[in-house]
Amino acid sequence: MKPPAFAYHDPTSLEEALELLHRYGADAKVLAGGQSLMPLLNFRLSSPTALIDLNRIAALAYIRQDSEQLRIGAMTRQRTIEFSPLVHEHLPLLHEATTLIGHLPIRTRGTIGGSMSHADPAAEYPAVATALEAEFVLRNARSTRILRAEEFFVTYLTTALALDEVVIEVRFPLSPSTSGWAFAEFAQRHGDFALAGVAAVVDVHGERCQMARLATAGVGPTPLRLRAVEHLLEQDGLTEQSIEVASERAAELVDPSNDLHASADYRRHLVRVLTRRALRQAAARSRKTQS
Ligand SMILES: Cc1cc2nc3c(=O)[nH]c(=O)nc-3n(C[C@H](O)[C@H](O)[C@H](O)COP(=O)(O)OP(=O)(O)OC[C@H]3O[C@@H](n4cnc5c(N)ncnc54)[C@H](O)[C@@H]3O)c2cc1C
């Protein structure tokens, strides 16, 4: 199918794009990599009057480091993130998650801003942003505001973005150099959205767990931060025994629904297995940085 007719704008500055968005309001959609939006248009599940293409705004594509954060421009391609030495060094969880997204052509076009704004519950980036306590910088024609990941993701395919706002940047706190990470997921075929995923970062010293951050993908309307699991590990340390208890607790915390891809019980079982797998791998990587 072909999309319905729409006016097409390809501004070269953010200001121009925001003015257009202000003018069209609810009738416009911004176009990033088009990997989710174009299928929606072609199936006529979305019929905007105007498309505002962000692809010519070079100022929105960058990866920059400051003393405490890595700041990634919204139009940065997933493929650029996959091969960024800065991401590799400071946000290895984001690197690992990127390699799990779809296929090469999707990562070549897909952007971080598009993936976050689309907010598919099974997508990897929202889970990483939740686990790492990322911040989202949102702009409209008049002002800028910053939201935490847990404020940004509202429900299925829905974020806190207002109709006239765009994501311009995602800010990730740098992970401690002694931390280990893992993104464990299960998908039926390579490149499919995962049935369930668990993102984990831990900072382990001997059996002591100085810091644990975990979030899920694919088992609820938004990523779920597993705070009770984090507290447990930070209190009891990271041992084989505590990993077992943590995995059971993770499975209790999620509330997945049944759909045609998997039952709620199966997704809960996956959370148990993937939490165990992610914690073992993250702990091993953390210990390796100190050996
Ligand atoms: C076959 C296939 C497999 C895939 N597998 C995976 C997978 O395994 N994991 C995964 O995470 N993703 C997967 N994807 C989705 C892919 O990651 C998309 O690239 C992503 O969801 C959307 O990014 P985009 O840049 O293409 O955005 P677009 O498709 O251009 O936009 C998506 C939505 O976000 C809005 N938007 C875009 N940028 C902004 C912005 N800066 N500010 C505000 N709103 C914005 C658009 O208006 C639109 O509503 C898959 C896609 C396909 C087609």
mmCIF file of N, CA, C and O and ligand atoms in Angstrom, residues 21 28-40 46 51-52 54-55 60 74-78 97 100-103 106-107 109-120 122-126 138 152 159 161 165-169 185 187 191-194, ligand 1:
data_model
loop_
_atom_site.group_PDB
_atom_site.id
_atom_site.type_symbol
_atom_site.label_atom_id
_atom_site.label_comp_id
_atom_site.label_asym_id
_atom_site.label_seq_id
_atom_site.Cartn_x
_atom_site.Cartn_y
_atom_site.Cartn_z
ATOM 1 N N LEU A 21 6.389 22.494 13.117
ATOM 2 C CA LEU A 21 5.629 21.634 14.032
ATOM 3 C C LEU A 21 4.605 22.472 14.799
ATOM 4 O O LEU A 21 3.460 22.032 15.018
ATOM 5 N N ALA A 28 0.855 17.043 12.059
ATOM 6 C CA ALA A 28 2.188 16.731 11.509
ATOM 7 C C ALA A 28 2.839 15.561 12.238
ATOM 8 O O ALA A 28 2.499 15.246 13.370
ATOM 9 N N LYS A 29 3.772 14.928 11.531
ATOM 10 C CA LYS A 29 4.636 13.910 12.143
ATOM 11 C C LYS A 29 6.059 14.250 11.746
ATOM 12 O O LYS A 29 6.311 14.656 10.607
ATOM 13 N N VAL A 30 6.995 14.063 12.678
ATOM 14 C CA VAL A 30 8.387 14.224 12.266
ATOM 15 C C VAL A 30 8.899 12.874 11.764
ATOM 16 O O VAL A 30 8.513 11.815 12.261
ATOM 17 N N LEU A 31 9.752 12.954 10.765
ATOM 18 C CA LEU A 31 10.329 11.748 10.159
ATOM 19 C C LEU A 31 11.809 11.682 10.530
ATOM 20 O O LEU A 31 12.561 12.615 10.271
ATOM 21 N N ALA A 32 12.204 10.560 11.152
ATOM 22 C CA ALA A 32 13.624 10.359 11.471
ATOM 23 C C ALA A 32 14.141 9.287 10.507
ATOM 24 O O ALA A 32 14.247 9.540 9.309
ATOM 25 N N GLY A 33 14.441 8.077 11.003
ATOM 26 C CA GLY A 33 14.927 7.027 10.102
ATOM 27 C C GLY A 33 13.827 6.397 9.255
ATOM 28 O O GLY A 33 14.096 5.693 8.281
ATOM 29 N N GLY A 34 12.580 6.602 9.651
ATOM 30 C CA GLY A 34 11.431 6.103 8.883
ATOM 31 C C GLY A 34 11.183 4.608 9.026
ATOM 32 O O GLY A 34 10.252 4.065 8.424
ATOM 33 N N GLN A 35 11.944 3.906 9.873
ATOM 34 C CA GLN A 35 11.839 2.441 9.950
ATOM 35 C C GLN A 35 10.567 1.982 10.662
ATOM 36 O O GLN A 35 10.098 0.872 10.437
ATOM 37 N N SER A 36 9.999 2.836 11.495
ATOM 38 C CA SER A 36 8.706 2.527 12.112
ATOM 39 C C SER A 36 7.611 3.382 11.497
ATOM 40 O O SER A 36 6.497 2.897 11.270
ATOM 41 N N LEU A 37 7.910 4.647 11.214
ATOM 42 C CA LEU A 37 6.868 5.543 10.709
ATOM 43 C C LEU A 37 6.411 5.175 9.294
ATOM 44 O O LEU A 37 5.209 5.181 9.014
ATOM 45 N N MET A 38 7.345 4.828 8.421
ATOM 46 C CA MET A 38 6.934 4.545 7.031
ATOM 47 C C MET A 38 5.992 3.333 6.936
ATOM 48 O O MET A 38 4.976 3.413 6.232
ATOM 49 N N PRO A 39 6.257 2.217 7.648
ATOM 50 C CA PRO A 39 5.262 1.135 7.630
ATOM 51 C C PRO A 39 3.898 1.596 8.142
ATOM 52 O O PRO A 39 2.864 1.215 7.593
ATOM 53 N N LEU A 40 3.895 2.438 9.188
ATOM 54 C CA LEU A 40 2.610 2.926 9.722
ATOM 55 C C LEU A 40 1.859 3.748 8.676
ATOM 56 O O LEU A 40 0.640 3.642 8.538
ATOM 57 N N SER A 46 -1.434 5.662 10.242
ATOM 58 C CA SER A 46 -1.174 7.050 10.601
ATOM 59 C C SER A 46 -1.360 7.872 9.327
ATOM 60 O O SER A 46 -0.888 7.468 8.253
ATOM 61 N N LEU A 51 4.598 15.840 6.762
ATOM 62 C CA LEU A 51 5.771 15.178 7.339
ATOM 63 C C LEU A 51 6.882 16.217 7.439
ATOM 64 O O LEU A 51 7.170 16.931 6.470
ATOM 65 N N ILE A 52 7.511 16.285 8.605
ATOM 66 C CA ILE A 52 8.641 17.198 8.791
ATOM 67 C C ILE A 52 9.881 16.324 8.953
ATOM 68 O O ILE A 52 10.073 15.670 9.986
ATOM 69 N N LEU A 54 13.534 15.291 9.523
ATOM 70 C CA LEU A 54 14.667 15.836 10.297
ATOM 71 C C LEU A 54 16.015 15.456 9.695
ATOM 72 O O LEU A 54 17.057 15.844 10.223
ATOM 73 N N ASN A 55 16.001 14.708 8.600
ATOM 74 C CA ASN A 55 17.255 14.128 8.102
ATOM 75 C C ASN A 55 18.273 15.137 7.586
ATOM 76 O O ASN A 55 19.451 14.818 7.483
ATOM 77 N N LEU A 60 21.695 17.723 14.608
ATOM 78 C CA LEU A 60 21.047 16.784 15.546
ATOM 79 C C LEU A 60 21.733 15.417 15.578
ATOM 80 O O LEU A 60 21.241 14.502 16.233
ATOM 81 N N ALA A 74 19.544 13.391 18.721
ATOM 82 C CA ALA A 74 18.399 12.539 18.377
ATOM 83 C C ALA A 74 18.542 11.870 17.016
ATOM 84 O O ALA A 74 18.069 10.750 16.819
ATOM 85 N N MET A 75 19.187 12.533 16.065
ATOM 86 C CA MET A 75 19.265 11.962 14.715
ATOM 87 C C MET A 75 20.502 11.085 14.515
ATOM 88 O O MET A 75 20.844 10.735 13.382
ATOM 89 N N THR A 76 21.162 10.720 15.589
ATOM 90 C CA THR A 76 22.305 9.809 15.480
ATOM 91 C C THR A 76 21.786 8.416 15.126
ATOM 92 O O THR A 76 20.880 7.893 15.773
ATOM 93 N N ARG A 77 22.358 7.845 14.069
ATOM 94 C CA ARG A 77 21.899 6.517 13.595
ATOM 95 C C ARG A 77 22.332 5.435 14.574
ATOM 96 O O ARG A 77 23.405 5.515 15.189
ATOM 97 N N GLN A 78 21.524 4.385 14.651
ATOM 98 C CA GLN A 78 21.875 3.242 15.506
ATOM 99 C C GLN A 78 23.229 2.661 15.077
ATOM 100 O O GLN A 78 24.031 2.242 15.901
ATOM 101 N N ALA A 97 23.259 -3.456 23.313
ATOM 102 C CA ALA A 97 21.832 -3.416 22.954
ATOM 103 C C ALA A 97 21.664 -3.058 21.476
ATOM 104 O O ALA A 97 20.778 -3.586 20.799
ATOM 105 N N LEU A 100 21.656 -5.749 18.927
ATOM 106 C CA LEU A 100 20.485 -6.644 18.946
ATOM 107 C C LEU A 100 19.287 -6.059 18.195
ATOM 108 O O LEU A 100 18.247 -6.707 18.064
ATOM 109 N N ILE A 101 19.413 -4.820 17.711
ATOM 110 C CA ILE A 101 18.276 -4.171 17.039
ATOM 111 C C ILE A 101 18.179 -4.654 15.594
ATOM 112 O O ILE A 101 19.105 -4.456 14.798
ATOM 113 N N GLY A 102 17.057 -5.258 15.254
ATOM 114 C CA GLY A 102 16.691 -5.595 13.878
ATOM 115 C C GLY A 102 17.854 -6.133 13.049
ATOM 116 O O GLY A 102 18.617 -6.996 13.486
ATOM 117 N N HIS A 103 17.978 -5.584 11.842
ATOM 118 C CA HIS A 103 18.992 -6.008 10.875
ATOM 119 C C HIS A 103 19.814 -4.793 10.470
ATOM 120 O O HIS A 103 19.438 -3.655 10.737
ATOM 121 N N ILE A 106 18.158 -1.688 8.963
ATOM 122 C CA ILE A 106 17.330 -0.953 9.932
ATOM 123 C C ILE A 106 18.219 -0.078 10.811
ATOM 124 O O ILE A 106 17.938 1.099 11.035
ATOM 125 N N ARG A 107 19.339 -0.648 11.269
ATOM 126 C CA ARG A 107 20.247 0.134 12.120
ATOM 127 C C ARG A 107 20.924 1.250 11.326
ATOM 128 O O ARG A 107 21.321 2.268 11.879
ATOM 129 N N ARG A 109 19.536 3.145 9.060
ATOM 130 C CA ARG A 109 18.630 4.299 8.953
ATOM 131 C C ARG A 109 18.067 4.715 10.322
ATOM 132 O O ARG A 109 17.872 5.893 10.575
ATOM 133 N N GLY A 110 17.755 3.750 11.171
ATOM 134 C CA GLY A 110 17.073 4.026 12.441
ATOM 135 C C GLY A 110 17.913 4.911 13.347
ATOM 136 O O GLY A 110 19.142 4.813 13.380
ATOM 137 N N THR A 111 17.233 5.784 14.086
ATOM 138 C CA THR A 111 17.927 6.753 14.943
ATOM 139 C C THR A 111 17.591 6.509 16.415
ATOM 140 O O THR A 111 16.560 5.889 16.734
ATOM 141 N N ILE A 112 18.410 7.061 17.271
ATOM 142 C CA ILE A 112 18.113 6.917 18.709
ATOM 143 C C ILE A 112 16.868 7.711 19.080
ATOM 144 O O ILE A 112 16.016 7.234 19.836
ATOM 145 N N GLY A 113 16.714 8.907 18.495
ATOM 146 C CA GLY A 113 15.529 9.719 18.809
ATOM 147 C C GLY A 113 14.256 9.041 18.335
ATOM 148 O O GLY A 113 13.229 9.061 19.028
ATOM 149 N N GLY A 114 14.310 8.406 17.163
ATOM 150 C CA GLY A 114 13.143 7.719 16.615
ATOM 151 C C GLY A 114 12.770 6.509 17.449
ATOM 152 O O GLY A 114 11.590 6.271 17.743
ATOM 153 N N SER A 115 13.769 5.744 17.852
ATOM 154 C CA SER A 115 13.494 4.541 18.631
ATOM 155 C C SER A 115 12.886 4.912 19.991
ATOM 156 O O SER A 115 11.911 4.296 20.440
ATOM 157 N N MET A 116 13.445 5.930 20.642
ATOM 158 C CA MET A 116 12.914 6.341 21.956
ATOM 159 C C MET A 116 11.498 6.910 21.794
ATOM 160 O O MET A 116 10.606 6.612 22.592
ATOM 161 N N SER A 117 11.294 7.750 20.759
ATOM 162 C CA SER A 117 9.987 8.421 20.602
ATOM 163 C C SER A 117 8.903 7.428 20.187
ATOM 164 O O SER A 117 7.735 7.589 20.544
ATOM 165 N N HIS A 118 9.287 6.419 19.420
ATOM 166 C CA HIS A 118 8.305 5.408 19.008
ATOM 167 C C HIS A 118 7.863 4.579 20.225
ATOM 168 O O HIS A 118 6.728 4.133 20.314
ATOM 169 N N ALA A 119 8.792 4.364 21.166
ATOM 170 C CA ALA A 119 8.492 3.727 22.462
ATOM 171 C C ALA A 119 7.831 2.359 22.334
ATOM 172 O O ALA A 119 6.855 2.058 23.036
ATOM 173 N N ASP A 120 8.352 1.549 21.435
ATOM 174 C CA ASP A 120 7.870 0.165 21.381
ATOM 175 C C ASP A 120 8.288 -0.526 22.696
ATOM 176 O O ASP A 120 9.459 -0.466 23.071
ATOM 177 N N ALA A 122 8.952 -3.450 23.397
ATOM 178 C CA ALA A 122 9.960 -4.505 23.253
ATOM 179 C C ALA A 122 11.299 -3.961 22.751
ATOM 180 O O ALA A 122 12.255 -4.731 22.615
ATOM 181 N N ALA A 123 11.395 -2.675 22.472
ATOM 182 C CA ALA A 123 12.637 -2.112 21.919
ATOM 183 C C ALA A 123 13.747 -2.092 22.975
ATOM 184 O O ALA A 123 13.475 -1.970 24.174
ATOM 185 N N GLU A 124 14.978 -2.195 22.494
ATOM 186 C CA GLU A 124 16.117 -2.254 23.421
ATOM 187 C C GLU A 124 16.448 -0.893 24.035
ATOM 188 O O GLU A 124 16.750 -0.792 25.231
ATOM 189 N N TYR A 125 16.424 0.181 23.223
ATOM 190 C CA TYR A 125 16.903 1.481 23.735
ATOM 191 C C TYR A 125 16.103 1.999 24.943
ATOM 192 O O TYR A 125 16.706 2.500 25.901
ATOM 193 N N PRO A 126 14.766 1.906 24.934
ATOM 194 C CA PRO A 126 14.048 2.391 26.114
ATOM 195 C C PRO A 126 14.453 1.651 27.400
ATOM 196 O O PRO A 126 14.559 2.270 28.464
ATOM 197 N N LEU A 138 13.864 17.707 25.517
ATOM 198 C CA LEU A 138 12.745 17.942 24.597
ATOM 199 C C LEU A 138 12.671 19.443 24.290
ATOM 200 O O LEU A 138 12.814 20.269 25.189
ATOM 201 N N PHE A 152 9.548 9.872 30.802
ATOM 202 C CA PHE A 152 9.375 9.994 29.345
ATOM 203 C C PHE A 152 8.466 8.892 28.784
ATOM 204 O O PHE A 152 7.584 9.147 27.978
ATOM 205 N N THR A 159 4.727 8.444 24.671
ATOM 206 C CA THR A 159 5.697 9.123 25.536
ATOM 207 C C THR A 159 5.084 10.415 26.047
ATOM 208 O O THR A 159 3.974 10.779 25.670
ATOM 209 N N LEU A 161 6.064 13.266 25.209
ATOM 210 C CA LEU A 161 6.267 14.333 24.211
ATOM 211 C C LEU A 161 4.949 15.061 23.930
ATOM 212 O O LEU A 161 3.933 14.412 23.645
ATOM 213 N N GLU A 165 6.537 19.096 20.335
ATOM 214 C CA GLU A 165 7.905 18.872 20.824
ATOM 215 C C GLU A 165 8.638 17.799 20.031
ATOM 216 O O GLU A 165 8.014 16.859 19.527
ATOM 217 N N VAL A 166 9.968 17.935 19.999
ATOM 218 C CA VAL A 166 10.801 16.832 19.508
ATOM 219 C C VAL A 166 11.857 16.512 20.565
ATOM 220 O O VAL A 166 12.215 17.363 21.379
ATOM 221 N N VAL A 167 12.334 15.274 20.519
ATOM 222 C CA VAL A 167 13.510 14.911 21.319
ATOM 223 C C VAL A 167 14.700 15.471 20.558
ATOM 224 O O VAL A 167 14.830 15.232 19.351
ATOM 225 N N ILE A 168 15.547 16.225 21.236
ATOM 226 C CA ILE A 168 16.756 16.690 20.531
ATOM 227 C C ILE A 168 18.006 15.952 21.002
ATOM 228 O O ILE A 168 18.977 15.844 20.269
ATOM 229 N N GLU A 169 17.970 15.417 22.234
ATOM 230 C CA GLU A 169 19.188 14.775 22.759
ATOM 231 C C GLU A 169 18.802 13.772 23.836
ATOM 232 O O GLU A 169 17.820 13.977 24.558
ATOM 233 N N GLU A 185 18.394 -11.100 25.953
ATOM 234 C CA GLU A 185 17.026 -11.112 25.412
ATOM 235 C C GLU A 185 16.756 -12.416 24.687
ATOM 236 O O GLU A 185 17.679 -13.161 24.334
ATOM 237 N N ALA A 187 14.548 -13.667 21.309
ATOM 238 C CA ALA A 187 13.689 -13.381 20.156
ATOM 239 C C ALA A 187 13.512 -14.678 19.383
ATOM 240 O O ALA A 187 14.414 -15.536 19.384
ATOM 241 N N GLY A 191 16.903 -10.777 14.673
ATOM 242 C CA GLY A 191 16.417 -9.515 14.108
ATOM 243 C C GLY A 191 14.996 -9.176 14.486
ATOM 244 O O GLY A 191 14.560 -8.048 14.307
ATOM 245 N N ASP A 192 14.244 -10.149 15.029
ATOM 246 C CA ASP A 192 12.880 -9.842 15.480
ATOM 247 C C ASP A 192 12.938 -9.020 16.767
ATOM 248 O O ASP A 192 13.915 -9.075 17.507
ATOM 249 N N PHE A 193 11.846 -8.302 17.039
ATOM 250 C CA PHE A 193 11.708 -7.726 18.365
ATOM 251 C C PHE A 193 11.724 -8.876 19.369
ATOM 252 O O PHE A 193 11.160 -9.946 19.112
ATOM 253 N N ALA A 194 12.357 -8.641 20.527
ATOM 254 C CA ALA A 194 12.474 -9.712 21.525
ATOM 255 C C ALA A 194 11.132 -9.963 22.219
ATOM 256 O O ALA A 194 10.330 -9.052 22.383
HETATM 257 C C1 LIG B 1 11.879 -5.307 10.388
HETATM 258 C C2 LIG B 1 12.150 -4.389 11.556
HETATM 259 C C3 LIG B 1 12.737 -4.909 12.708
HETATM 260 C C4 LIG B 1 13.003 -4.091 13.779
HETATM 261 N N1 LIG B 1 13.566 -4.638 14.891
HETATM 262 C C5 LIG B 1 13.811 -3.856 15.969
HETATM 263 C C6 LIG B 1 14.382 -4.402 17.158
HETATM 264 O O1 LIG B 1 14.689 -5.579 17.245
HETATM 265 N N2 LIG B 1 14.577 -3.559 18.199
HETATM 266 C C7 LIG B 1 14.240 -2.227 18.142
HETATM 267 O O2 LIG B 1 14.443 -1.512 19.125
HETATM 268 N N3 LIG B 1 13.721 -1.691 17.046
HETATM 269 C C8 LIG B 1 13.484 -2.465 15.950
HETATM 270 N N4 LIG B 1 12.942 -1.907 14.837
HETATM 271 C C9 LIG B 1 12.559 -0.483 14.861
HETATM 272 C C10 LIG B 1 13.760 0.400 14.534
HETATM 273 O O3 LIG B 1 14.665 0.421 15.612
HETATM 274 C C11 LIG B 1 13.310 1.837 14.231
HETATM 275 O O4 LIG B 1 14.373 2.454 13.638
HETATM 276 C C12 LIG B 1 12.884 2.695 15.374
HETATM 277 O O5 LIG B 1 11.832 2.155 16.136
HETATM 278 C C13 LIG B 1 12.361 4.049 14.910
HETATM 279 O O6 LIG B 1 13.445 4.860 14.612
HETATM 280 P P1 LIG B 1 13.431 5.734 13.321
HETATM 281 O O7 LIG B 1 14.595 6.650 13.441
HETATM 282 O O8 LIG B 1 13.348 4.866 12.135
HETATM 283 O O9 LIG B 1 12.095 6.619 13.530
HETATM 284 P P2 LIG B 1 10.847 6.885 12.567
HETATM 285 O O10 LIG B 1 10.299 5.611 12.057
HETATM 286 O O11 LIG B 1 11.196 7.936 11.582
HETATM 287 O O12 LIG B 1 9.859 7.537 13.652
HETATM 288 C C14 LIG B 1 9.226 6.736 14.616
HETATM 289 C C15 LIG B 1 8.291 7.629 15.451
HETATM 290 O O13 LIG B 1 9.031 8.520 16.272
HETATM 291 C C16 LIG B 1 8.751 9.891 15.953
HETATM 292 N N5 LIG B 1 10.041 10.578 16.041
HETATM 293 C C17 LIG B 1 11.171 10.261 15.376
HETATM 294 N N6 LIG B 1 12.178 11.047 15.776
HETATM 295 C C18 LIG B 1 11.664 11.899 16.701
HETATM 296 C C19 LIG B 1 12.230 12.941 17.497
HETATM 297 N N7 LIG B 1 13.530 13.258 17.435
HETATM 298 N N8 LIG B 1 11.423 13.601 18.346
HETATM 299 C C20 LIG B 1 10.096 13.285 18.428
HETATM 300 N N9 LIG B 1 9.503 12.299 17.716
HETATM 301 C C21 LIG B 1 10.299 11.603 16.866
HETATM 302 C C22 LIG B 1 8.124 9.861 14.558
HETATM 303 O O14 LIG B 1 7.259 10.969 14.347
HETATM 304 C C23 LIG B 1 7.386 8.534 14.608
HETATM 305 O O15 LIG B 1 6.162 8.697 15.295
HETATM 306 C C24 LIG B 1 12.675 -2.703 13.722
HETATM 307 C C25 LIG B 1 12.109 -2.161 12.567
HETATM 308 C C26 LIG B 1 11.830 -2.988 11.483
HETATM 309 C C27 LIG B 1 11.223 -2.391 10.255
#
